[in-house]
mmCIF file of C-alpha atoms in Angstrom:
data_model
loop_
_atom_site.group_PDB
_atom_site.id
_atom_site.type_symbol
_atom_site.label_atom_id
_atom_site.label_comp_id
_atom_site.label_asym_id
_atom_site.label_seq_id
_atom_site.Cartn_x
_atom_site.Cartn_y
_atom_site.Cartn_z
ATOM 1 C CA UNK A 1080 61.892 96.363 170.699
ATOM 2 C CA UNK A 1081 61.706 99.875 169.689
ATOM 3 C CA UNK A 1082 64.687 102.116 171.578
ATOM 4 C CA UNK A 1083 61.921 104.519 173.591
ATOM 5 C CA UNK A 1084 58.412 103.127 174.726
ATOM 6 C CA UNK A 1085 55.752 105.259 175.732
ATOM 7 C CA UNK A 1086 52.358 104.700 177.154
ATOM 8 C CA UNK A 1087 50.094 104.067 174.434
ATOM 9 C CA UNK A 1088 47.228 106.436 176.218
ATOM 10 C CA UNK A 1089 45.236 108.174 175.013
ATOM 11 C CA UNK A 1090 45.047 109.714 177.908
ATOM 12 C CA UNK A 1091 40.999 111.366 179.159
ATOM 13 C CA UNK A 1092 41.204 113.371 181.672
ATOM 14 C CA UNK A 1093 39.443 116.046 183.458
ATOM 15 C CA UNK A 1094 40.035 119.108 184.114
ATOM 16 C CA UNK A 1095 42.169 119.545 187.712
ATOM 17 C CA UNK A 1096 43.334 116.119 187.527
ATOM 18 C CA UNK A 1097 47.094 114.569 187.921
ATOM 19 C CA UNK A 1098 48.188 112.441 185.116
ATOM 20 C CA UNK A 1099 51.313 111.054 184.697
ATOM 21 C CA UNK A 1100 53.324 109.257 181.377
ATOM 22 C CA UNK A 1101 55.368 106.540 181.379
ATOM 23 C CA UNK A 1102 58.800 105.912 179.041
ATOM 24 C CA UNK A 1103 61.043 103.472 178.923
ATOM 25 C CA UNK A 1104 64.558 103.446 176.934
ATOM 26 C CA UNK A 1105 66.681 100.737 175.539
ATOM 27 C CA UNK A 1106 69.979 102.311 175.269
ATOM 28 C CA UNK A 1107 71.880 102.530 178.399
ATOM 29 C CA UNK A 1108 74.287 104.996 176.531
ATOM 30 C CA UNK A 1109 71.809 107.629 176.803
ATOM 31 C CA UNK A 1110 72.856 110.643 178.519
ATOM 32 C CA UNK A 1111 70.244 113.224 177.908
ATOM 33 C CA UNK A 1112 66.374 112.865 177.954
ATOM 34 C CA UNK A 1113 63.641 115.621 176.874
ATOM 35 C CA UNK A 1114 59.927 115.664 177.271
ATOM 36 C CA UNK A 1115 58.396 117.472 173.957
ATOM 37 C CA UNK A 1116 54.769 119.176 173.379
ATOM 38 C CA UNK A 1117 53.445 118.380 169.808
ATOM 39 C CA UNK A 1118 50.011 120.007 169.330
ATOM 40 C CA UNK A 1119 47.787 118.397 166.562
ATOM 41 C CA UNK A 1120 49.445 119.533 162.939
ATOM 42 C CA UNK A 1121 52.052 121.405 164.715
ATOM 43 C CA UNK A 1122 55.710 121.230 165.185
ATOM 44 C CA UNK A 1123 57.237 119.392 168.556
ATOM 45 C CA UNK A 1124 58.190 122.144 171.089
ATOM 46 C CA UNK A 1125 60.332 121.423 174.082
ATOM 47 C CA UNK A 1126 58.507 121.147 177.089
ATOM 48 C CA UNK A 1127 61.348 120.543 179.484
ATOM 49 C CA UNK A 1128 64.622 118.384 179.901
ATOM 50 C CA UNK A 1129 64.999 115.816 182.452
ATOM 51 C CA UNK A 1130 67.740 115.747 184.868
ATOM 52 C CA UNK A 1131 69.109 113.181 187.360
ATOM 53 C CA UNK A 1132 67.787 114.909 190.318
ATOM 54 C CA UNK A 1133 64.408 115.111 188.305
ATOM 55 C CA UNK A 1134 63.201 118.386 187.922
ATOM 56 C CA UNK A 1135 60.028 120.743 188.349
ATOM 57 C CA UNK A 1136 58.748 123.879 185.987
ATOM 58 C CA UNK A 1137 55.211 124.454 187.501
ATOM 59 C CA UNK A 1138 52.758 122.104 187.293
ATOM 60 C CA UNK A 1139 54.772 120.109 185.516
ATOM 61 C CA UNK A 1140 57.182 117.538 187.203
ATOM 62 C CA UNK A 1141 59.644 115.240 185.528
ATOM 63 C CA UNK A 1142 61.851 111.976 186.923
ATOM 64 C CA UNK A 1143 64.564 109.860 185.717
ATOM 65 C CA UNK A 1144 65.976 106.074 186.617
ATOM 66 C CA UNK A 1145 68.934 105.651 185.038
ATOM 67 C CA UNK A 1146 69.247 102.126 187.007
ATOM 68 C CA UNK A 1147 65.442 101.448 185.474
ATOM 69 C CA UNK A 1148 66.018 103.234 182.196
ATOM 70 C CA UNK A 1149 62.795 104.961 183.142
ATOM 71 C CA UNK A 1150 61.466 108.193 182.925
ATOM 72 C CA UNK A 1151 58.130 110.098 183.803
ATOM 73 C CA UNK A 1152 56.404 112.921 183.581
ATOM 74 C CA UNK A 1153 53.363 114.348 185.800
ATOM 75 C CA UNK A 1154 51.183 117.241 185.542
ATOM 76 C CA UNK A 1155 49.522 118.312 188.138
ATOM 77 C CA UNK A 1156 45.860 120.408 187.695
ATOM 78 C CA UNK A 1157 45.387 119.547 184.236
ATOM 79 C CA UNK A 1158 43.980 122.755 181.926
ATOM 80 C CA UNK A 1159 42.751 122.460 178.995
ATOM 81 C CA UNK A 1160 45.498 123.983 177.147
ATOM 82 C CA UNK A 1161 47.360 120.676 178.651
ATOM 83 C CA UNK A 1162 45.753 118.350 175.646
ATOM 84 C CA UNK A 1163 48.114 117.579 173.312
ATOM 85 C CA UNK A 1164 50.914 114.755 172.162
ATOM 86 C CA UNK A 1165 53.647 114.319 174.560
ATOM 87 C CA UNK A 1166 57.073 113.187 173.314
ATOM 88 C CA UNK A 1167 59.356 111.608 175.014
ATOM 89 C CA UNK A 1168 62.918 111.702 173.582
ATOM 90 C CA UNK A 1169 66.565 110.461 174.645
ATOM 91 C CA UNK A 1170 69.804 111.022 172.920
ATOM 92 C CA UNK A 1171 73.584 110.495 173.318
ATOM 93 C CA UNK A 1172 75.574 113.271 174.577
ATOM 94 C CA UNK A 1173 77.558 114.700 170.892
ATOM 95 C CA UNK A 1174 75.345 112.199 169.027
ATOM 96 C CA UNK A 1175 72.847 114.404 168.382
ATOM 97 C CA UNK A 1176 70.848 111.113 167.205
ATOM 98 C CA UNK A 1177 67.637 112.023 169.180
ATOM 99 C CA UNK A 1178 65.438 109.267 169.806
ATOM 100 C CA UNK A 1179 61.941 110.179 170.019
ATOM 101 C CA UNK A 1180 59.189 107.684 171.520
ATOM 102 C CA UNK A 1181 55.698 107.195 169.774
ATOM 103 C CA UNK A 1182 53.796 110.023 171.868
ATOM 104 C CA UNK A 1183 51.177 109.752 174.498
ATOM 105 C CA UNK A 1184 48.220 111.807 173.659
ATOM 106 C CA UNK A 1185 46.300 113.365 176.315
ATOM 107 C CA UNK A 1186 43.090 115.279 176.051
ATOM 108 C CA UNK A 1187 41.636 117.058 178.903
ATOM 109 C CA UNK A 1188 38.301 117.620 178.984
ATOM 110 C CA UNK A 1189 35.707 120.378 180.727
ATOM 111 C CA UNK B 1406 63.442 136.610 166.574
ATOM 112 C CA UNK B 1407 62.476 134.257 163.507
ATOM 113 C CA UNK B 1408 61.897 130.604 164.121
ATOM 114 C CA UNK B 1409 62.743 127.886 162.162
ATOM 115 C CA UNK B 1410 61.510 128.280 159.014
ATOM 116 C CA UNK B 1411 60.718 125.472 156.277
ATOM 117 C CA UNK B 1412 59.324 125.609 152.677
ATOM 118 C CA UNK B 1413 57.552 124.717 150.808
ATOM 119 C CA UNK B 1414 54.494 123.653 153.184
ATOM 120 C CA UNK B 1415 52.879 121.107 151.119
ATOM 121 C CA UNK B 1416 54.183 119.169 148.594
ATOM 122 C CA UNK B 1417 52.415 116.423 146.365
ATOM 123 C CA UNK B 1418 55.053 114.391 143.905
ATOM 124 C CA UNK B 1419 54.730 111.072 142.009
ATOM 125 C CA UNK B 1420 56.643 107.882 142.330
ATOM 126 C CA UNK B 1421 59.428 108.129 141.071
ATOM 127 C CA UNK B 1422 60.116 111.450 141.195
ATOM 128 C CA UNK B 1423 62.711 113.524 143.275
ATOM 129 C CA UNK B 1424 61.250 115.959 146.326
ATOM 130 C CA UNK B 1425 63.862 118.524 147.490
ATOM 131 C CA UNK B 1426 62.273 119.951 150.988
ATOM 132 C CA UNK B 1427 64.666 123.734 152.506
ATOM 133 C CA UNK B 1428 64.896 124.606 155.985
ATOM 134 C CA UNK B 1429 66.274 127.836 157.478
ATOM 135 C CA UNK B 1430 67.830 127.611 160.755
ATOM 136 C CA UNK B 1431 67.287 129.940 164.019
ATOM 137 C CA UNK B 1432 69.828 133.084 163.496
ATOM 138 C CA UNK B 1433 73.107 131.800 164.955
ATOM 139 C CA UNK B 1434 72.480 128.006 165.087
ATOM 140 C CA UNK B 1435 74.980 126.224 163.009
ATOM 141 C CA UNK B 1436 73.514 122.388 163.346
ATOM 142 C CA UNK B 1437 70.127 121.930 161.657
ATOM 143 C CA UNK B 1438 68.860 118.222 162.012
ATOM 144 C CA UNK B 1439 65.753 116.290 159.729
ATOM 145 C CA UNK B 1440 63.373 114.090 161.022
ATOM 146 C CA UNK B 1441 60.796 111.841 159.358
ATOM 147 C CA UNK B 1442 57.195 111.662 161.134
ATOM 148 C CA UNK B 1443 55.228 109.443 159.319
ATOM 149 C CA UNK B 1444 50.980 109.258 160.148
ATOM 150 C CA UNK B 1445 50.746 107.018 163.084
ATOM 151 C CA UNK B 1446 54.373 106.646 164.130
ATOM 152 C CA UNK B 1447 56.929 108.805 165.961
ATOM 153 C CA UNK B 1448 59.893 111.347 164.630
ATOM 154 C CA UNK B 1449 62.350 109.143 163.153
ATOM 155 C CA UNK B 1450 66.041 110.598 162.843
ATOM 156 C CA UNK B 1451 67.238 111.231 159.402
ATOM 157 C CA UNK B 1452 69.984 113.519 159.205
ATOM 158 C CA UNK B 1453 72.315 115.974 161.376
ATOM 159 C CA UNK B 1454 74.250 118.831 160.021
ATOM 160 C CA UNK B 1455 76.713 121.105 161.705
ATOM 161 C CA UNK B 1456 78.947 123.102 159.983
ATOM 162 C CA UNK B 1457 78.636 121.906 156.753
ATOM 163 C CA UNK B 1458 79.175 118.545 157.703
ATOM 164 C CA UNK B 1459 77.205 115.827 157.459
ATOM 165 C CA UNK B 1460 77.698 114.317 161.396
ATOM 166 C CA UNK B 1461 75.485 111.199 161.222
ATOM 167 C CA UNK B 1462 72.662 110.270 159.752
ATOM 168 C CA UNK B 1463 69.983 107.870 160.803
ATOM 169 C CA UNK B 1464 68.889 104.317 159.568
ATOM 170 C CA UNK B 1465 67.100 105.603 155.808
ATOM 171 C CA UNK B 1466 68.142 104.528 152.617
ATOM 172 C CA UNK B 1467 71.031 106.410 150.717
ATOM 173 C CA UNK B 1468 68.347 108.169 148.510
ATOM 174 C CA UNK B 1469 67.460 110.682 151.391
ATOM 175 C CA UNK B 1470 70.597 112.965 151.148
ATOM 176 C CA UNK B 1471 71.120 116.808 152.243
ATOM 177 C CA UNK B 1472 73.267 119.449 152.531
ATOM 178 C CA UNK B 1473 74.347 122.793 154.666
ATOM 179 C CA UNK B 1474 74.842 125.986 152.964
ATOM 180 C CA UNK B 1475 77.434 127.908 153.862
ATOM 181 C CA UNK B 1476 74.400 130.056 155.886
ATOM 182 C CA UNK B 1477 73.655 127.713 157.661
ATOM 183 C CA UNK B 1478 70.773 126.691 155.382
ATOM 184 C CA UNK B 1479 69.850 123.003 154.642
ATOM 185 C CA UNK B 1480 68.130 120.970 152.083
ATOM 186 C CA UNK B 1481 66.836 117.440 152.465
ATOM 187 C CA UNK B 1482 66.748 115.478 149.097
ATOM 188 C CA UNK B 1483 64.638 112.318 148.413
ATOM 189 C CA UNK B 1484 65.048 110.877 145.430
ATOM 190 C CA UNK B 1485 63.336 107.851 143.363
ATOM 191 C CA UNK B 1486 60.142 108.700 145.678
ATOM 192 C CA UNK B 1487 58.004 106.421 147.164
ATOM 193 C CA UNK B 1488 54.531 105.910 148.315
ATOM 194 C CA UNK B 1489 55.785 105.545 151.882
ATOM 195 C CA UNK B 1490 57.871 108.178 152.046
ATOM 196 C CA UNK B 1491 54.383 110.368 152.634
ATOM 197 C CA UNK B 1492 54.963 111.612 155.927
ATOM 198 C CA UNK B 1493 55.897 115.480 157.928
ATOM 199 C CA UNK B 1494 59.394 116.404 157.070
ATOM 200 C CA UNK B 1495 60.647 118.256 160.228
ATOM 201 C CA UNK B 1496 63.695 120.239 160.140
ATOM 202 C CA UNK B 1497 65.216 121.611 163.547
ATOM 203 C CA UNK B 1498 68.068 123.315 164.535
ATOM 204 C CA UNK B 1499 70.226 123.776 167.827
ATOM 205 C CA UNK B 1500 72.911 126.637 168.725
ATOM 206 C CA UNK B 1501 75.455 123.895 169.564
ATOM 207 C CA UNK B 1502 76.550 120.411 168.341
ATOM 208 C CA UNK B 1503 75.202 118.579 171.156
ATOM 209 C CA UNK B 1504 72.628 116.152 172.785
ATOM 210 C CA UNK B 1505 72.032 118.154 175.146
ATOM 211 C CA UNK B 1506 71.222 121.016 173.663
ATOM 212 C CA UNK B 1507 67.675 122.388 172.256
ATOM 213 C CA UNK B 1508 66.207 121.462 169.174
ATOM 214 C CA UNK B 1509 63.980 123.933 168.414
ATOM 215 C CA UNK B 1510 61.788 122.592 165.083
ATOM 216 C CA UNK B 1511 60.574 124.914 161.947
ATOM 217 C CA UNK B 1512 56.490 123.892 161.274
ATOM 218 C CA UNK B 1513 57.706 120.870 158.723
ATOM 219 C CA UNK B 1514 56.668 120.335 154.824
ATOM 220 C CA UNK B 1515 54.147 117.761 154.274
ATOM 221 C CA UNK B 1516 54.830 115.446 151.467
ATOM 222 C CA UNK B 1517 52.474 113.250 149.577
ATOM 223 C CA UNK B 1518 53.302 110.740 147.124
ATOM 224 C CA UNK B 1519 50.334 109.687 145.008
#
């Protein structure tokens, strides 16, 4: 079983709608989770952490289940600018050994 | 302020041969970190620096091997290449030694193996 699952997706969506990604994690250790960007060809970029309390930065909405080993991520009124790989990625606090999940790819269409 | 920066951008070696891939680290980040993305799968951890310190590596063979510069500066080394190591070399670095802080990550070097 690989340490952080993702939705397979791909994701087709259009534009305005709410879509939201799935990951699970394996390693109950795991103190800190992420959500990264990777546009085709490009380097990851951090779209946001994820707290307890679960957290919101716009459109963008993220949860966490430490009793589920679960997290999520939604975004709400999809743009076009929204299509891209998202990451999910968990790692132990002072481990540094960041665990990053397959990617879900989304593509949002016209 | 400069990114992370990595060079060269492409690189095309033979089996067998020995690939060494540079990364420059955000001004004022001391821990630069390597991943492996091969096509199809995700990031896989290779290697964590911080300091000049090797602080733990992930689960690769003992022919992928690095180092920090005394700048801050790393270098991932793969030696005795193989076909499968063809993948995006991503290097990324973060102000503290930390999970939970930032990785931000330079644009990679591709490397084929023909």
């Amino acid at each position: 079983r690989k340490e952080v699952e993702q939705d397979p997706g791909p994701f087709n969506v259009p534009e305005g709608a709410t879509v939201a990604f799935n990951c699970t994690y394996s390693n109950s250790a795991s103190q800190s989770f992420f959500w990264y960007r990777q546009d085709c060809r490009k380097e990851p970029k951090l779209l946001m952490s994820v707290y307890s309390s679960g957290n919101e930065d716009g459109r963008f909405t993220a949860q966490l289940n430490r009793a589920s080993q679960y997290i999520s991520l939604l975004i709400r009124d999809s743009k076009l600018s929204d299509s891209a790989t998202y990451l999910c990625v968990v790692s132990k606090v002072n481990n540094n050994d960041m665990r990053f999940g397959a990617g879900t790819r989304l593509t949002v269409k016209p | 302020e400069a990114g992370v920066t990595q060079s060269p951008t492409h690189l095309i070696k033979t089996r067998g041969q020995q690939a060494t891939l540079r990364c420059s680290p955000i001004s004022g980040h001391t821990s630069v970190y390597w991943y492996q993305q091969a096509l199809g799968l995700g990031l896989q951890f290779l290697l964590w620096y911080d300091e000049g310190e090797e602080r733990n590596r992930g689960n690769f063979p003992p022919r992928f091997s690095g180092r920090q510069f005394p700048n801050y500066s790393s270098e991932l080394n793969v030696n005795a290449l193989e076909l499968e190591d063809s993948a995006l070399y991503l290097c990324a670095s973060s102000l503290l030694a930390g999970g939970t802080d930032t990785q931000y990550f330079g644009p990679g070097t591709r490397l084929t193996v023909l």
